Amino acid sequence: MKKPSYKVLATGIIIIIVFAALLLYFWPMEMSDLINEDYEIRITRTEVGVRDGEPYIDTKNYDDLTEEQRQDIMSLFQQYTYRRTPGTLFSDGSISGAVNNYINIFVYEDSELVRTIIISDTGGMSLDSRVYAAQEPSALIQDIISVIERSVKD
């Protein structure tokens, strides 16, 4: 019986290492890690479409979030994840596909912009000029908007 050669053993170890690296690379990450309690949050909601044959872009800014809204949004972020895509390393932050609804979340620390998060309803998410895939992006957008609008109506 032949002993396994070092080449076969080395190839097996390399395959295991590559598989582990790919698993870690695509492993879901917590959205709650993107915002902490000390950060100021500003949100812009944009809806794009066609109404009566005419294109439109509706934009709403939510710059003055209350402490309660901010806490609720942070709680929402604990319920969602995002992950890298094959193009994350080489992307310029552009989200591809027809986007009808998206939100921009600008995160500030001491009046300095530290993070820009764009979540589209198509599943794309741009985080600091890199493209990721968001878990249930349409639901997250609706949840964030409902938190903001619920608090505005109260």
GROMACS .gro file of N, CA and C in nm:
model
  462
    1MET      N    1   0.084  -0.117   0.000
    1MET     CA    2   0.000   0.000   0.000
    1MET      C    3   0.088   0.124   0.000
    2LYS      N    4   0.053   0.221  -0.085
    2LYS     CA    5   0.132   0.343  -0.097
    2LYS      C    6   0.096   0.442   0.013
    3LYS      N    7   0.197   0.514   0.055
    3LYS     CA    8   0.173   0.623   0.149
    3LYS      C    9   0.125   0.745   0.069
    4PRO      N   10   0.034   0.823   0.126
    4PRO     CA   11  -0.010   0.943   0.054
    4PRO      C   12   0.109   1.037   0.034
    5SER      N   13   0.116   1.093  -0.082
    5SER     CA   14   0.228   1.183  -0.110
    5SER      C   15   0.199   1.319  -0.048
    6TYR      N   16   0.307   1.396  -0.033
    6TYR     CA   17   0.295   1.530   0.024
    6TYR      C   18   0.216   1.622  -0.068
    7LYS      N   19   0.223   1.598  -0.197
    7LYS     CA   20   0.149   1.680  -0.292
    7LYS      C   21  -0.002   1.665  -0.271
    8VAL      N   22  -0.048   1.542  -0.251
    8VAL     CA   23  -0.190   1.518  -0.229
    8VAL      C   24  -0.234   1.581  -0.098
    9LEU      N   25  -0.152   1.566   0.005
    9LEU     CA   26  -0.182   1.623   0.135
    9LEU      C   27  -0.185   1.776   0.128
   10ALA      N   28  -0.087   1.835   0.062
   10ALA     CA   29  -0.082   1.981   0.048
   10ALA      C   30  -0.201   2.032  -0.032
   11THR      N   31  -0.238   1.961  -0.138
   11THR     CA   32  -0.355   2.001  -0.218
   11THR      C   33  -0.481   1.996  -0.133
   12GLY      N   34  -0.496   1.893  -0.053
   12GLY     CA   35  -0.613   1.882   0.035
   12GLY      C   36  -0.619   1.995   0.136
   13ILE      N   37  -0.505   2.031   0.193
   13ILE     CA   38  -0.500   2.140   0.291
   13ILE      C   39  -0.533   2.273   0.223
   14ILE      N   40  -0.481   2.294   0.103
   14ILE     CA   41  -0.510   2.418   0.030
   14ILE      C   42  -0.659   2.427  -0.003
   15ILE      N   43  -0.720   2.318  -0.043
   15ILE     CA   44  -0.864   2.318  -0.073
   15ILE      C   45  -0.945   2.352   0.052
   16ILE      N   46  -0.907   2.296   0.165
   16ILE     CA   47  -0.977   2.325   0.291
   16ILE      C   48  -0.962   2.472   0.329
   17ILE      N   49  -0.843   2.526   0.312
   17ILE     CA   50  -0.818   2.667   0.346
   17ILE      C   51  -0.899   2.759   0.255
   18VAL      N   52  -0.901   2.730   0.125
   18VAL     CA   53  -0.978   2.812   0.030
   18VAL      C   54  -1.127   2.805   0.063
   19PHE      N   55  -1.177   2.686   0.093
   19PHE     CA   56  -1.318   2.670   0.128
   19PHE      C   57  -1.352   2.748   0.255
   20ALA      N   58  -1.266   2.742   0.356
   20ALA     CA   59  -1.289   2.815   0.481
   20ALA      C   60  -1.285   2.966   0.456
   21ALA      N   61  -1.193   3.012   0.373
   21ALA     CA   62  -1.184   3.155   0.341
   21ALA      C   63  -1.310   3.203   0.269
   22LEU      N   64  -1.358   3.123   0.173
   22LEU     CA   65  -1.482   3.159   0.102
   22LEU      C   66  -1.602   3.159   0.196
   23LEU      N   67  -1.608   3.064   0.285
   23LEU     CA   68  -1.716   3.059   0.383
   23LEU      C   69  -1.716   3.183   0.471
   24LEU      N   70  -1.601   3.222   0.519
   24LEU     CA   71  -1.590   3.343   0.601
   24LEU      C   72  -1.621   3.469   0.522
   25TYR      N   73  -1.578   3.474   0.398
   25TYR     CA   74  -1.600   3.592   0.313
   25TYR      C   75  -1.749   3.615   0.291
   26PHE      N   76  -1.826   3.509   0.264
   26PHE     CA   77  -1.968   3.522   0.235
   26PHE      C   78  -2.057   3.508   0.358
   27TRP      N   79  -1.998   3.493   0.476
   27TRP     CA   80  -2.075   3.477   0.598
   27TRP      C   81  -2.155   3.605   0.625
   28PRO      N   82  -2.283   3.594   0.664
   28PRO     CA   83  -2.363   3.714   0.692
   28PRO      C   84  -2.305   3.797   0.807
   29MET      N   85  -2.315   3.929   0.792
   29MET     CA   86  -2.267   4.023   0.893
   29MET      C   87  -2.387   4.098   0.951
   30GLU      N   88  -2.376   4.139   1.073
   30GLU     CA   89  -2.485   4.207   1.143
   30GLU      C   90  -2.492   4.353   1.101
   31MET      N   91  -2.612   4.398   1.063
   31MET     CA   92  -2.629   4.540   1.028
   31MET      C   93  -2.615   4.628   1.151
   32SER      N   94  -2.640   4.572   1.268
   32SER     CA   95  -2.629   4.651   1.391
   32SER      C   96  -2.485   4.696   1.418
   33ASP      N   97  -2.388   4.633   1.354
   33ASP     CA   98  -2.248   4.674   1.370
   33ASP      C   99  -2.218   4.803   1.295
   34LEU      N  100  -2.309   4.848   1.209
   34LEU     CA  101  -2.283   4.966   1.127
   34LEU      C  102  -2.315   5.097   1.198
   35ILE      N  103  -2.399   5.091   1.300
   35ILE     CA  104  -2.442   5.212   1.370
   35ILE      C  105  -2.429   5.188   1.519
   36ASN      N  106  -2.371   5.283   1.591
   36ASN     CA  107  -2.371   5.269   1.736
   36ASN      C  108  -2.445   5.387   1.799
   37GLU      N  109  -2.464   5.381   1.927
   37GLU     CA  110  -2.549   5.477   1.998
   37GLU      C  111  -2.496   5.620   1.992
   38ASP      N  112  -2.368   5.639   1.974
   38ASP     CA  113  -2.311   5.774   1.973
   38ASP      C  114  -2.325   5.844   1.838
   39TYR      N  115  -2.367   5.773   1.737
   39TYR     CA  116  -2.374   5.829   1.602
   39TYR      C  117  -2.505   5.904   1.579
   40GLU      N  118  -2.495   6.007   1.498
   40GLU     CA  119  -2.613   6.079   1.450
   40GLU      C  120  -2.652   6.017   1.316
   41ILE      N  121  -2.781   6.002   1.293
   41ILE     CA  122  -2.830   5.938   1.171
   41ILE      C  123  -2.916   6.036   1.093
   42ARG      N  124  -2.892   6.045   0.963
   42ARG     CA  125  -2.977   6.122   0.873
   42ARG      C  126  -3.017   6.028   0.760
   43ILE      N  127  -3.144   6.034   0.722
   43ILE     CA  128  -3.197   5.942   0.623
   43ILE      C  129  -3.262   6.020   0.509
   44THR      N  130  -3.237   5.973   0.387
   44THR     CA  131  -3.306   6.025   0.270
   44THR      C  132  -3.374   5.908   0.200
   45ARG      N  133  -3.503   5.925   0.176
   45ARG     CA  134  -3.580   5.822   0.107
   45ARG      C  135  -3.605   5.870  -0.036
   46THR      N  136  -3.583   5.784  -0.133
   46THR     CA  137  -3.606   5.819  -0.273
   46THR      C  138  -3.690   5.712  -0.338
   47GLU      N  139  -3.794   5.756  -0.407
   47GLU     CA  140  -3.880   5.667  -0.483
   47GLU      C  141  -3.879   5.714  -0.628
   48VAL      N  142  -3.855   5.621  -0.719
   48VAL     CA  143  -3.846   5.651  -0.862
   48VAL      C  144  -3.950   5.569  -0.935
   49GLY      N  145  -4.016   5.630  -1.033
   49GLY     CA  146  -4.115   5.555  -1.107
   49GLY      C  147  -4.174   5.635  -1.221
   50VAL      N  148  -4.286   5.585  -1.272
   50VAL     CA  149  -4.359   5.651  -1.380
   50VAL      C  150  -4.503   5.666  -1.335
   51ARG      N  151  -4.554   5.789  -1.340
   51ARG     CA  152  -4.691   5.819  -1.300
   51ARG      C  153  -4.759   5.889  -1.417
   52ASP      N  154  -4.867   5.831  -1.467
   52ASP     CA  155  -4.940   5.889  -1.581
   52ASP      C  156  -4.848   5.913  -1.700
   53GLY      N  157  -4.758   5.821  -1.724
   53GLY     CA  158  -4.669   5.832  -1.839
   53GLY      C  159  -4.552   5.926  -1.820
   54GLU      N  160  -4.540   5.987  -1.703
   54GLU     CA  161  -4.431   6.080  -1.676
   54GLU      C  162  -4.339   6.024  -1.567
   55PRO      N  163  -4.209   6.029  -1.589
   55PRO     CA  164  -4.118   5.982  -1.484
   55PRO      C  165  -4.118   6.079  -1.365
   56TYR      N  166  -4.097   6.023  -1.250
   56TYR     CA  167  -4.090   6.107  -1.130
   56TYR      C  168  -3.983   6.055  -1.034
   57ILE      N  169  -3.935   6.145  -0.952
   57ILE     CA  170  -3.845   6.111  -0.842
   57ILE      C  171  -3.895   6.185  -0.720
   58ASP      N  172  -3.940   6.111  -0.619
   58ASP     CA  173  -3.985   6.170  -0.494
   58ASP      C  174  -3.877   6.147  -0.389
   59THR      N  175  -3.833   6.253  -0.327
   59THR     CA  176  -3.728   6.245  -0.225
   59THR      C  177  -3.776   6.311  -0.097
   60LYS      N  178  -3.753   6.244   0.015
   60LYS     CA  179  -3.785   6.299   0.146
   60LYS      C  180  -3.661   6.288   0.234
   61ASN      N  181  -3.628   6.396   0.302
   61ASN     CA  182  -3.516   6.396   0.394
   61ASN      C  183  -3.568   6.387   0.537
   62TYR      N  184  -3.501   6.305   0.616
   62TYR     CA  185  -3.532   6.293   0.758
   62TYR      C  186  -3.403   6.323   0.834
   63ASP      N  187  -3.378   6.452   0.853
   63ASP     CA  188  -3.253   6.494   0.916
   63ASP      C  189  -3.263   6.505   1.067
   64ASP      N  190  -3.381   6.531   1.117
   64ASP     CA  191  -3.397   6.554   1.261
   64ASP      C  192  -3.469   6.437   1.326
   65LEU      N  193  -3.401   6.325   1.336
   65LEU     CA  194  -3.460   6.208   1.400
   65LEU      C  195  -3.457   6.226   1.551
   66THR      N  196  -3.563   6.182   1.615
   66THR     CA  197  -3.566   6.188   1.761
   66THR      C  198  -3.482   6.074   1.818
   67GLU      N  199  -3.455   6.081   1.945
   67GLU     CA  200  -3.381   5.974   2.012
   67GLU      C  201  -3.457   5.842   2.004
   68GLU      N  202  -3.590   5.850   2.016
   68GLU     CA  203  -3.672   5.729   2.007
   68GLU      C  204  -3.664   5.667   1.867
   69GLN      N  205  -3.671   5.750   1.763
   69GLN     CA  206  -3.658   5.700   1.626
   69GLN      C  207  -3.523   5.635   1.604
   70ARG      N  208  -3.419   5.700   1.652
   70ARG     CA  209  -3.284   5.646   1.635
   70ARG      C  210  -3.270   5.511   1.705
   71GLN      N  211  -3.324   5.500   1.825
   71GLN     CA  212  -3.319   5.373   1.899
   71GLN      C  213  -3.399   5.264   1.827
   72ASP      N  214  -3.515   5.302   1.773
   72ASP     CA  215  -3.598   5.205   1.700
   72ASP      C  216  -3.527   5.157   1.574
   73ILE      N  217  -3.460   5.247   1.505
   73ILE     CA  218  -3.385   5.209   1.384
   73ILE      C  219  -3.269   5.118   1.421
   74MET      N  220  -3.201   5.149   1.530
   74MET     CA  221  -3.093   5.062   1.575
   74MET      C  222  -3.146   4.923   1.612
   75SER      N  223  -3.265   4.917   1.671
   75SER     CA  224  -3.327   4.789   1.703
   75SER      C  225  -3.361   4.712   1.576
   76LEU      N  226  -3.410   4.784   1.474
   76LEU     CA  227  -3.438   4.719   1.346
   76LEU      C  228  -3.311   4.659   1.286
   77PHE      N  229  -3.202   4.733   1.294
   77PHE     CA  230  -3.077   4.685   1.237
   77PHE      C  231  -3.030   4.556   1.304
   78GLN      N  232  -3.072   4.531   1.426
   78GLN     CA  233  -3.035   4.406   1.494
   78GLN      C  234  -3.107   4.286   1.434
   79GLN      N  235  -3.213   4.310   1.360
   79GLN     CA  236  -3.292   4.202   1.303
   79GLN      C  237  -3.248   4.165   1.161
   80TYR      N  238  -3.157   4.241   1.102
   80TYR     CA  239  -3.120   4.220   0.962
   80TYR      C  240  -2.970   4.196   0.948
   81THR      N  241  -2.935   4.127   0.840
   81THR     CA  242  -2.795   4.102   0.809
   81THR      C  243  -2.766   4.144   0.666
   82TYR      N  244  -2.639   4.148   0.633
   82TYR     CA  245  -2.594   4.171   0.497
   82TYR      C  246  -2.472   4.084   0.475
   83ARG      N  247  -2.434   4.066   0.349
   83ARG     CA  248  -2.317   3.982   0.321
   83ARG      C  249  -2.242   4.037   0.200
   84ARG      N  250  -2.119   3.995   0.191
   84ARG     CA  251  -2.040   4.033   0.074
   84ARG      C  252  -2.090   3.958  -0.049
   85THR      N  253  -2.060   4.013  -0.164
   85THR     CA  254  -2.092   3.947  -0.291
   85THR      C  255  -1.961   3.921  -0.364
   86PRO      N  256  -1.964   3.844  -0.471
   86PRO     CA  257  -1.839   3.824  -0.546
   86PRO      C  258  -1.779   3.955  -0.597
   87GLY      N  259  -1.862   4.055  -0.620
   87GLY     CA  260  -1.811   4.182  -0.670
   87GLY      C  261  -1.776   4.285  -0.565
   88THR      N  262  -1.793   4.252  -0.438
   88THR     CA  263  -1.769   4.350  -0.331
   88THR      C  264  -1.627   4.408  -0.337
   89LEU      N  265  -1.529   4.324  -0.354
   89LEU     CA  266  -1.390   4.372  -0.354
   89LEU      C  267  -1.360   4.469  -0.469
   90PHE      N  268  -1.428   4.451  -0.581
   90PHE     CA  269  -1.394   4.527  -0.700
   90PHE      C  270  -1.498   4.632  -0.736
   91SER      N  271  -1.598   4.651  -0.652
   91SER     CA  272  -1.708   4.741  -0.686
   91SER      C  273  -1.673   4.886  -0.658
   92ASP      N  274  -1.751   4.974  -0.721
   92ASP     CA  275  -1.736   5.117  -0.696
   92ASP      C  276  -1.853   5.170  -0.615
   93GLY      N  277  -1.938   5.083  -0.565
   93GLY     CA  278  -2.053   5.123  -0.485
   93GLY      C  279  -2.180   5.139  -0.565
   94SER      N  280  -2.174   5.120  -0.696
   94SER     CA  281  -2.292   5.135  -0.780
   94SER      C  282  -2.382   5.013  -0.767
   95ILE      N  283  -2.510   5.039  -0.744
   95ILE     CA  284  -2.607   4.931  -0.734
   95ILE      C  285  -2.669   4.912  -0.871
   96SER      N  286  -2.662   4.790  -0.924
   96SER     CA  287  -2.714   4.765  -1.058
   96SER      C  288  -2.860   4.722  -1.052
   97GLY      N  289  -2.925   4.731  -1.165
   97GLY     CA  290  -3.065   4.691  -1.175
   97GLY      C  291  -3.157   4.810  -1.163
   98ALA      N  292  -3.283   4.786  -1.191
   98ALA     CA  293  -3.385   4.891  -1.185
   98ALA      C  294  -3.428   4.909  -1.040
   99VAL      N  295  -3.392   5.019  -0.982
   99VAL     CA  296  -3.422   5.048  -0.842
   99VAL      C  297  -3.542   5.142  -0.838
  100ASN      N  298  -3.648   5.102  -0.769
  100ASN     CA  299  -3.767   5.186  -0.757
  100ASN      C  300  -3.773   5.261  -0.624
  101ASN      N  301  -3.711   5.204  -0.524
  101ASN     CA  302  -3.722   5.259  -0.390
  101ASN      C  303  -3.590   5.234  -0.318
  102TYR      N  304  -3.533   5.337  -0.261
  102TYR     CA  305  -3.412   5.318  -0.183
  102TYR      C  306  -3.399   5.424  -0.076
  103ILE      N  307  -3.319   5.392   0.023
  103ILE     CA  308  -3.292   5.490   0.128
  103ILE      C  309  -3.141   5.506   0.142
  104ASN      N  310  -3.103   5.627   0.171
  104ASN     CA  311  -2.964   5.660   0.203
  104ASN      C  312  -2.960   5.687   0.352
  105ILE      N  313  -2.869   5.623   0.419
  105ILE     CA  314  -2.850   5.645   0.562
  105ILE      C  315  -2.710   5.703   0.579
  106PHE      N  316  -2.706   5.825   0.629
  106PHE     CA  317  -2.579   5.893   0.651
  106PHE      C  318  -2.552   5.890   0.801
  107VAL      N  319  -2.435   5.839   0.838
  107VAL     CA  320  -2.399   5.821   0.978
  107VAL      C  321  -2.287   5.919   1.011
  108TYR      N  322  -2.311   6.000   1.114
  108TYR     CA  323  -2.215   6.103   1.154
  108TYR      C  324  -2.168   6.078   1.296
  109GLU      N  325  -2.040   6.109   1.318
  109GLU     CA  326  -1.985   6.109   1.452
  109GLU      C  327  -1.918   6.245   1.471
  110ASP      N  328  -1.966   6.321   1.568
  110ASP     CA  329  -1.915   6.456   1.592
  110ASP      C  330  -1.918   6.540   1.465
  111SER      N  331  -2.031   6.539   1.397
  111SER     CA  332  -2.054   6.617   1.274
  111SER      C  333  -1.967   6.576   1.156
  112GLU      N  334  -1.900   6.465   1.165
  112GLU     CA  335  -1.817   6.415   1.055
  112GLU      C  336  -1.881   6.287   0.999
  113LEU      N  337  -1.899   6.283   0.867
  113LEU     CA  338  -1.958   6.167   0.802
  113LEU      C  339  -1.862   6.048   0.816
  114VAL      N  340  -1.910   5.940   0.878
  114VAL     CA  341  -1.825   5.822   0.898
  114VAL      C  342  -1.872   5.701   0.817
  115ARG      N  343  -1.998   5.706   0.770
  115ARG     CA  344  -2.049   5.590   0.696
  115ARG      C  345  -2.167   5.634   0.610
  116THR      N  346  -2.171   5.579   0.490
  116THR     CA  347  -2.285   5.600   0.401
  116THR      C  348  -2.340   5.462   0.363
  117ILE      N  349  -2.469   5.443   0.389
  117ILE     CA  350  -2.535   5.317   0.361
  117ILE      C  351  -2.651   5.345   0.265
  118ILE      N  352  -2.653   5.277   0.152
  118ILE     CA  353  -2.764   5.290   0.058
  118ILE      C  354  -2.826   5.151   0.044
  119ILE      N  355  -2.955   5.143   0.074
  119ILE     CA  356  -3.025   5.015   0.066
  119ILE      C  357  -3.132   5.027  -0.041
  120SER      N  358  -3.126   4.940  -0.142
  120SER     CA  359  -3.225   4.944  -0.250
  120SER      C  360  -3.322   4.829  -0.235
  121ASP      N  361  -3.439   4.845  -0.295
  121ASP     CA  362  -3.540   4.740  -0.286
  121ASP      C  363  -3.508   4.619  -0.373
  122THR      N  364  -3.402   4.626  -0.452
  122THR     CA  365  -3.364   4.513  -0.537
  122THR      C  366  -3.268   4.416  -0.469
  123GLY      N  367  -3.226   4.447  -0.348
  123GLY     CA  368  -3.136   4.357  -0.275
  123GLY      C  369  -2.995   4.410  -0.265
  124GLY      N  370  -2.962   4.509  -0.345
  124GLY     CA  371  -2.829   4.566  -0.339
  124GLY      C  372  -2.816   4.663  -0.224
  125MET      N  373  -2.698   4.669  -0.170
  125MET     CA  374  -2.670   4.761  -0.061
  125MET      C  375  -2.530   4.816  -0.083
  126SER      N  376  -2.518   4.945  -0.084
  126SER     CA  377  -2.387   5.008  -0.097
  126SER      C  378  -2.344   5.057   0.040
  127LEU      N  379  -2.229   5.015   0.083
  127LEU     CA  380  -2.176   5.053   0.213
  127LEU      C  381  -2.037   5.110   0.191
  128ASP      N  382  -2.025   5.240   0.212
  128ASP     CA  383  -1.896   5.307   0.194
  128ASP      C  384  -1.832   5.272   0.060
  129SER      N  385  -1.910   5.284  -0.046
  129SER     CA  386  -1.866   5.263  -0.185
  129SER      C  387  -1.827   5.119  -0.217
  130ARG      N  388  -1.887   5.025  -0.148
  130ARG     CA  389  -1.872   4.883  -0.179
  130ARG      C  390  -2.010   4.821  -0.182
  131VAL      N  391  -2.033   4.730  -0.277
  131VAL     CA  392  -2.165   4.668  -0.292
  131VAL      C  393  -2.174   4.539  -0.211
  132TYR      N  394  -2.283   4.526  -0.139
  132TYR     CA  395  -2.313   4.409  -0.059
  132TYR      C  396  -2.455   4.363  -0.094
  133ALA      N  397  -2.498   4.250  -0.041
  133ALA     CA  398  -2.635   4.203  -0.056
  133ALA      C  399  -2.702   4.212   0.081
  134ALA      N  400  -2.816   4.279   0.085
  134ALA     CA  401  -2.890   4.295   0.210
  134ALA      C  402  -2.996   4.186   0.223
  135GLN      N  403  -3.019   4.144   0.345
  135GLN     CA  404  -3.125   4.047   0.373
  135GLN      C  405  -3.258   4.123   0.376
  136GLU      N  406  -3.354   4.081   0.297
  136GLU     CA  407  -3.488   4.138   0.293
  136GLU      C  408  -3.486   4.292   0.288
  137PRO      N  409  -3.426   4.349   0.184
  137PRO     CA  410  -3.411   4.496   0.179
  137PRO      C  411  -3.543   4.571   0.172
  138SER      N  412  -3.641   4.518   0.099
  138SER     CA  413  -3.770   4.587   0.090
  138SER      C  414  -3.836   4.596   0.226
  139ALA      N  415  -3.830   4.489   0.303
  139ALA     CA  416  -3.888   4.489   0.437
  139ALA      C  417  -3.813   4.586   0.528
  140LEU      N  418  -3.681   4.590   0.518
  140LEU     CA  419  -3.602   4.682   0.599
  140LEU      C  420  -3.637   4.827   0.565
  141ILE      N  421  -3.647   4.858   0.436
  141ILE     CA  422  -3.683   4.994   0.395
  141ILE      C  423  -3.820   5.031   0.453
  142GLN      N  424  -3.917   4.942   0.437
  142GLN     CA  425  -4.052   4.970   0.488
  142GLN      C  426  -4.052   4.983   0.640
  143ASP      N  427  -3.975   4.900   0.709
  143ASP     CA  428  -3.967   4.909   0.855
  143ASP      C  429  -3.908   5.042   0.899
  144ILE      N  430  -3.803   5.086   0.834
  144ILE     CA  431  -3.740   5.214   0.869
  144ILE      C  432  -3.837   5.330   0.843
  145ILE      N  433  -3.902   5.329   0.727
  145ILE     CA  434  -3.996   5.435   0.694
  145ILE      C  435  -4.113   5.435   0.792
  146SER      N  436  -4.162   5.317   0.829
  146SER     CA  437  -4.274   5.313   0.924
  146SER      C  438  -4.233   5.366   1.060
  147VAL      N  439  -4.110   5.341   1.104
  147VAL     CA  440  -4.061   5.397   1.231
  147VAL      C  441  -4.059   5.549   1.222
  148ILE      N  442  -4.008   5.601   1.114
  148ILE     CA  443  -3.997   5.746   1.099
  148ILE      C  444  -4.135   5.810   1.090
  149GLU      N  445  -4.222   5.755   1.007
  149GLU     CA  446  -4.353   5.816   0.986
  149GLU      C  447  -4.445   5.793   1.105
  150ARG      N  448  -4.433   5.683   1.174
  150ARG     CA  449  -4.513   5.660   1.295
  150ARG      C  450  -4.480   5.765   1.400
  151SER      N  451  -4.354   5.791   1.417
  151SER     CA  452  -4.311   5.889   1.516
  151SER      C  453  -4.349   6.031   1.475
  152VAL      N  454  -4.353   6.057   1.344
  152VAL     CA  455  -4.390   6.190   1.296
  152VAL      C  456  -4.538   6.215   1.321
  153LYS      N  457  -4.623   6.109   1.305
  153LYS     CA  458  -4.767   6.123   1.324
  153LYS      C  459  -4.804   6.136   1.472
  154ASP      N  460  -4.723   6.080   1.561
  154ASP     CA  461  -4.755   6.083   1.705
  154ASP      C  462  -4.753   6.222   1.761
   0.00000   0.00000   0.00000
